[in-house]
Short mmCIF file of C-alpha atoms and ligand atoms in Angstrom, two decimals:
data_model
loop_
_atom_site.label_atom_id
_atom_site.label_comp_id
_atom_site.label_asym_id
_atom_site.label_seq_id
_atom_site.Cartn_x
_atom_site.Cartn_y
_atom_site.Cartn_z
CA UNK A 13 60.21 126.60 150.04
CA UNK A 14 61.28 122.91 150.80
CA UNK A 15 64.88 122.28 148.73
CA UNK A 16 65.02 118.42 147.91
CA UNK A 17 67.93 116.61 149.53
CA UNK A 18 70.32 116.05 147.56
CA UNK A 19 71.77 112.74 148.66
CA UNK A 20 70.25 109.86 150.92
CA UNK A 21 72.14 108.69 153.86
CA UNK A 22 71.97 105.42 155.79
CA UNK A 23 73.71 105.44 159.47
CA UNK A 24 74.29 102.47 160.82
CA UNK A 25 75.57 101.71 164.11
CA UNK A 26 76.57 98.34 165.50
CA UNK A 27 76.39 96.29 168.77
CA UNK A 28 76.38 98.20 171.77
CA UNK A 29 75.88 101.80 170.36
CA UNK A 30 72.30 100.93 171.45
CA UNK A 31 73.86 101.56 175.07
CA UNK A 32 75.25 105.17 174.44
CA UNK A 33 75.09 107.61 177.67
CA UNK A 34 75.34 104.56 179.71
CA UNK A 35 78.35 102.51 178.51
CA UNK A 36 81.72 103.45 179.72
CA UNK A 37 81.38 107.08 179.10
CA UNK A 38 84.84 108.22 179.57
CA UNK A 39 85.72 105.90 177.03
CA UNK A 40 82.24 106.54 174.65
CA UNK A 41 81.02 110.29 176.10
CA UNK A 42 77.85 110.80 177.89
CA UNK A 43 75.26 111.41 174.11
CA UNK A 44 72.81 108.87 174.23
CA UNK A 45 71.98 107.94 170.55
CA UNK A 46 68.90 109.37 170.26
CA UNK A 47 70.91 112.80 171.28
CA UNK A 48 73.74 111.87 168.43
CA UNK A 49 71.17 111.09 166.32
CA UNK A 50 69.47 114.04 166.84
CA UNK A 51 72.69 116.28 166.69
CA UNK A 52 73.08 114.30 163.06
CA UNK A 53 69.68 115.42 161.47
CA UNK A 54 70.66 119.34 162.64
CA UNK A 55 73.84 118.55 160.25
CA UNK A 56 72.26 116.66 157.55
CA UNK A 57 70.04 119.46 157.48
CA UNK A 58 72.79 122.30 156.68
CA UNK A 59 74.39 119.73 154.51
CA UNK A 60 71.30 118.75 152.51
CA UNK A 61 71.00 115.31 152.91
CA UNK A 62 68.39 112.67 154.17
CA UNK A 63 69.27 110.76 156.87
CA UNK A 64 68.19 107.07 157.58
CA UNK A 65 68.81 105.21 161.08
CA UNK A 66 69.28 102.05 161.84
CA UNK A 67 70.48 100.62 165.21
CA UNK A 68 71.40 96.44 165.85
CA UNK A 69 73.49 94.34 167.54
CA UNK A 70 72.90 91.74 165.28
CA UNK A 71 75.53 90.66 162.43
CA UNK A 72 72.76 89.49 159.96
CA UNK A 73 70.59 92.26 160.55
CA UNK A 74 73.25 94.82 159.93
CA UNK A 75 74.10 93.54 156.74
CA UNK A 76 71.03 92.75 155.32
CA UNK A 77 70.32 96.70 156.27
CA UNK A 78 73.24 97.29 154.32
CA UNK A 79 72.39 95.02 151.27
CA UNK A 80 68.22 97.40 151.68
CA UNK A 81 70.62 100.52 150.94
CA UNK A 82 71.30 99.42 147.78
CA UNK A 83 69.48 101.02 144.92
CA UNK A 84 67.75 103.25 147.96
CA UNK A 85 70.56 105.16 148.97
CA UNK A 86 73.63 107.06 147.87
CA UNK A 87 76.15 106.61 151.00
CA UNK A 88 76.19 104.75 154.26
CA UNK A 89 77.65 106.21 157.08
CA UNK A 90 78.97 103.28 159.79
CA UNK A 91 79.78 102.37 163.24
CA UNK A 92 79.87 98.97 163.23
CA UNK A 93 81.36 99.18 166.70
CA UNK A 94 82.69 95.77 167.58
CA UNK A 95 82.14 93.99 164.50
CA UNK A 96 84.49 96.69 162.87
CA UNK A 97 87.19 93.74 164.15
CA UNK A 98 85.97 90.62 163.55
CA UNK A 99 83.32 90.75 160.66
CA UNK A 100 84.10 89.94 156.88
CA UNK A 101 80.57 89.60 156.12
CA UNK A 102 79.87 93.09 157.27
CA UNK A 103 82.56 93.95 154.84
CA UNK A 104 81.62 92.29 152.19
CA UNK A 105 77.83 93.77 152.26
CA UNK A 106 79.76 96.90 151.98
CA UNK A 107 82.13 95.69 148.86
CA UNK A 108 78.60 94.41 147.60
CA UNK A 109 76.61 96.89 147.48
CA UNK A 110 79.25 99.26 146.19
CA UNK A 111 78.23 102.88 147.90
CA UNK A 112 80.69 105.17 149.28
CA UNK A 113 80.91 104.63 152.90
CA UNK A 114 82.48 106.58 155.45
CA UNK A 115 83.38 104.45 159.11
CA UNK A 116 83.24 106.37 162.14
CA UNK A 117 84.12 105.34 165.93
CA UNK A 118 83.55 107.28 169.07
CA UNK A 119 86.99 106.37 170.68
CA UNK A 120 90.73 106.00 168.92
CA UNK A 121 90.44 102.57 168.30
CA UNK A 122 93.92 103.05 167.37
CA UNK A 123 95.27 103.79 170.95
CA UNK A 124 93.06 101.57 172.37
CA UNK A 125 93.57 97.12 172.95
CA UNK A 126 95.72 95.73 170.18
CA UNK A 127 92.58 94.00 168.75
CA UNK A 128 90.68 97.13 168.75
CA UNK A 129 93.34 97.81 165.68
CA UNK A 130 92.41 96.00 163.32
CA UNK A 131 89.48 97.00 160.68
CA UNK A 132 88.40 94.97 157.92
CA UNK A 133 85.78 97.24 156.68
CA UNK A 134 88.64 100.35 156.17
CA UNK A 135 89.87 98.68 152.96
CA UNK A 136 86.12 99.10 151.67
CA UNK A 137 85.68 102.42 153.55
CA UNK A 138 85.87 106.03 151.71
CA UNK A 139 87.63 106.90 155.06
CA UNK A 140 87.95 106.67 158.71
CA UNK A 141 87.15 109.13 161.25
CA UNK A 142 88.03 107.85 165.01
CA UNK A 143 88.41 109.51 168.29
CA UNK A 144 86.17 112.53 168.44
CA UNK A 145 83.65 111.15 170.22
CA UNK A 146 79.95 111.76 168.64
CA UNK A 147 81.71 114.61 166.54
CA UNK A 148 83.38 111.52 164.99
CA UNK A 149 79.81 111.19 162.92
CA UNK A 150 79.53 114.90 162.61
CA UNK A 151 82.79 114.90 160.59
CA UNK A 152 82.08 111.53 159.00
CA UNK A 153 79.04 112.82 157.63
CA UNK A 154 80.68 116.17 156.52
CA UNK A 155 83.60 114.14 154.21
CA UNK A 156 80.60 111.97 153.07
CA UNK A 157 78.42 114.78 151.53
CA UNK A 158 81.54 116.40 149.74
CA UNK A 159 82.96 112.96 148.99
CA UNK A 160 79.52 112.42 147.00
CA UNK A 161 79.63 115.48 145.43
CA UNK A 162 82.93 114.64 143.23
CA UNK A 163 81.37 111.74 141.98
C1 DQA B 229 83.63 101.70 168.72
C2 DQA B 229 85.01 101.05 168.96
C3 DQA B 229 84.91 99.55 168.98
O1 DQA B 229 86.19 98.97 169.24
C4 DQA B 229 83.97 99.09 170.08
O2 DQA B 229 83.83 97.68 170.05
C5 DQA B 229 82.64 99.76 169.99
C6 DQA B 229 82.60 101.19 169.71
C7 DQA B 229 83.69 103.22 168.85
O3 DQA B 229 82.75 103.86 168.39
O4 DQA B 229 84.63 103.76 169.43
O5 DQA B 229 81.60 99.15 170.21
O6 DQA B 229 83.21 101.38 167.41
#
């Protein structure tokens, strides 16, 4: 017997990610995203949830993605790679649209360049999970689920 999900999940990843498997693997691992993607839909499965993917590296088009989640779905899970340090408008889709959201990076952004620092969507984020490489969304998606079931 099917069970229904029991919350809807939009990931988003942002310029670049696109390029997984080829781009600078020691730094990003050697998943492509189909394979990350694939790995997520195995976890969204045990966890119950439906899964949504969406893939640009364009500013615009990632936030009006994020402005289509609302209403539609109950979390967002996000990568929005290098946008993470330069975009207020990715942000403030985020603060807009008002569902829990849970940002996720392959790499330690925090031991990385001193602009790599820097986040302006954290302040609208549930949470931040960096530096465990795709496992990063694994876990992201894990304290998303249980974050949505205290609400
Ligand atoms: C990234 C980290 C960002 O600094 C970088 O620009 C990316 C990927 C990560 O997943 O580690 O594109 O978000």
């Amino acid at each position: 017997m099917d069970v229904k999900p029991s919350f809807r999940v939009q990931v988003i990843h942002g310029p670049n990610l696109n390029m997984l498997g080829l781009r600078e693997p020691a730094i990003y691992g050697p998943q492509t995203l189909a394979t990350l993607e694939a790995m997520l839909g195995q976890e969204a499965s045990q966890l119950n949830l439906a899964l949504g993917f969406f893939q640009s590296n364009s500013e615009g088009a990632l936030v009006d993605c994020i402005q289509a989640c609302f209403g539609q779905q109950d979390g967002i899970l996000i990568n929005p790679g290098a946008y993470t340090h330069t975009s207020v408008a990715i942000r403030d889709a985020i603060a807009a649209v008002g569902l829990p959201t849970v940002e996720v990076h392959l790499s330690n952004i925090h031991r990385r360049e001193p602009f790599r620092h820097h986040s302006y969507i954290a302040a609208v984020a549930v949470g931040q999970i960096c530096g465990f490489g795709a496992d990063s969304y694994r876990l992201g998606l894990q304290a998303l689920a249980q974050h949505l079931k205290t609400l």
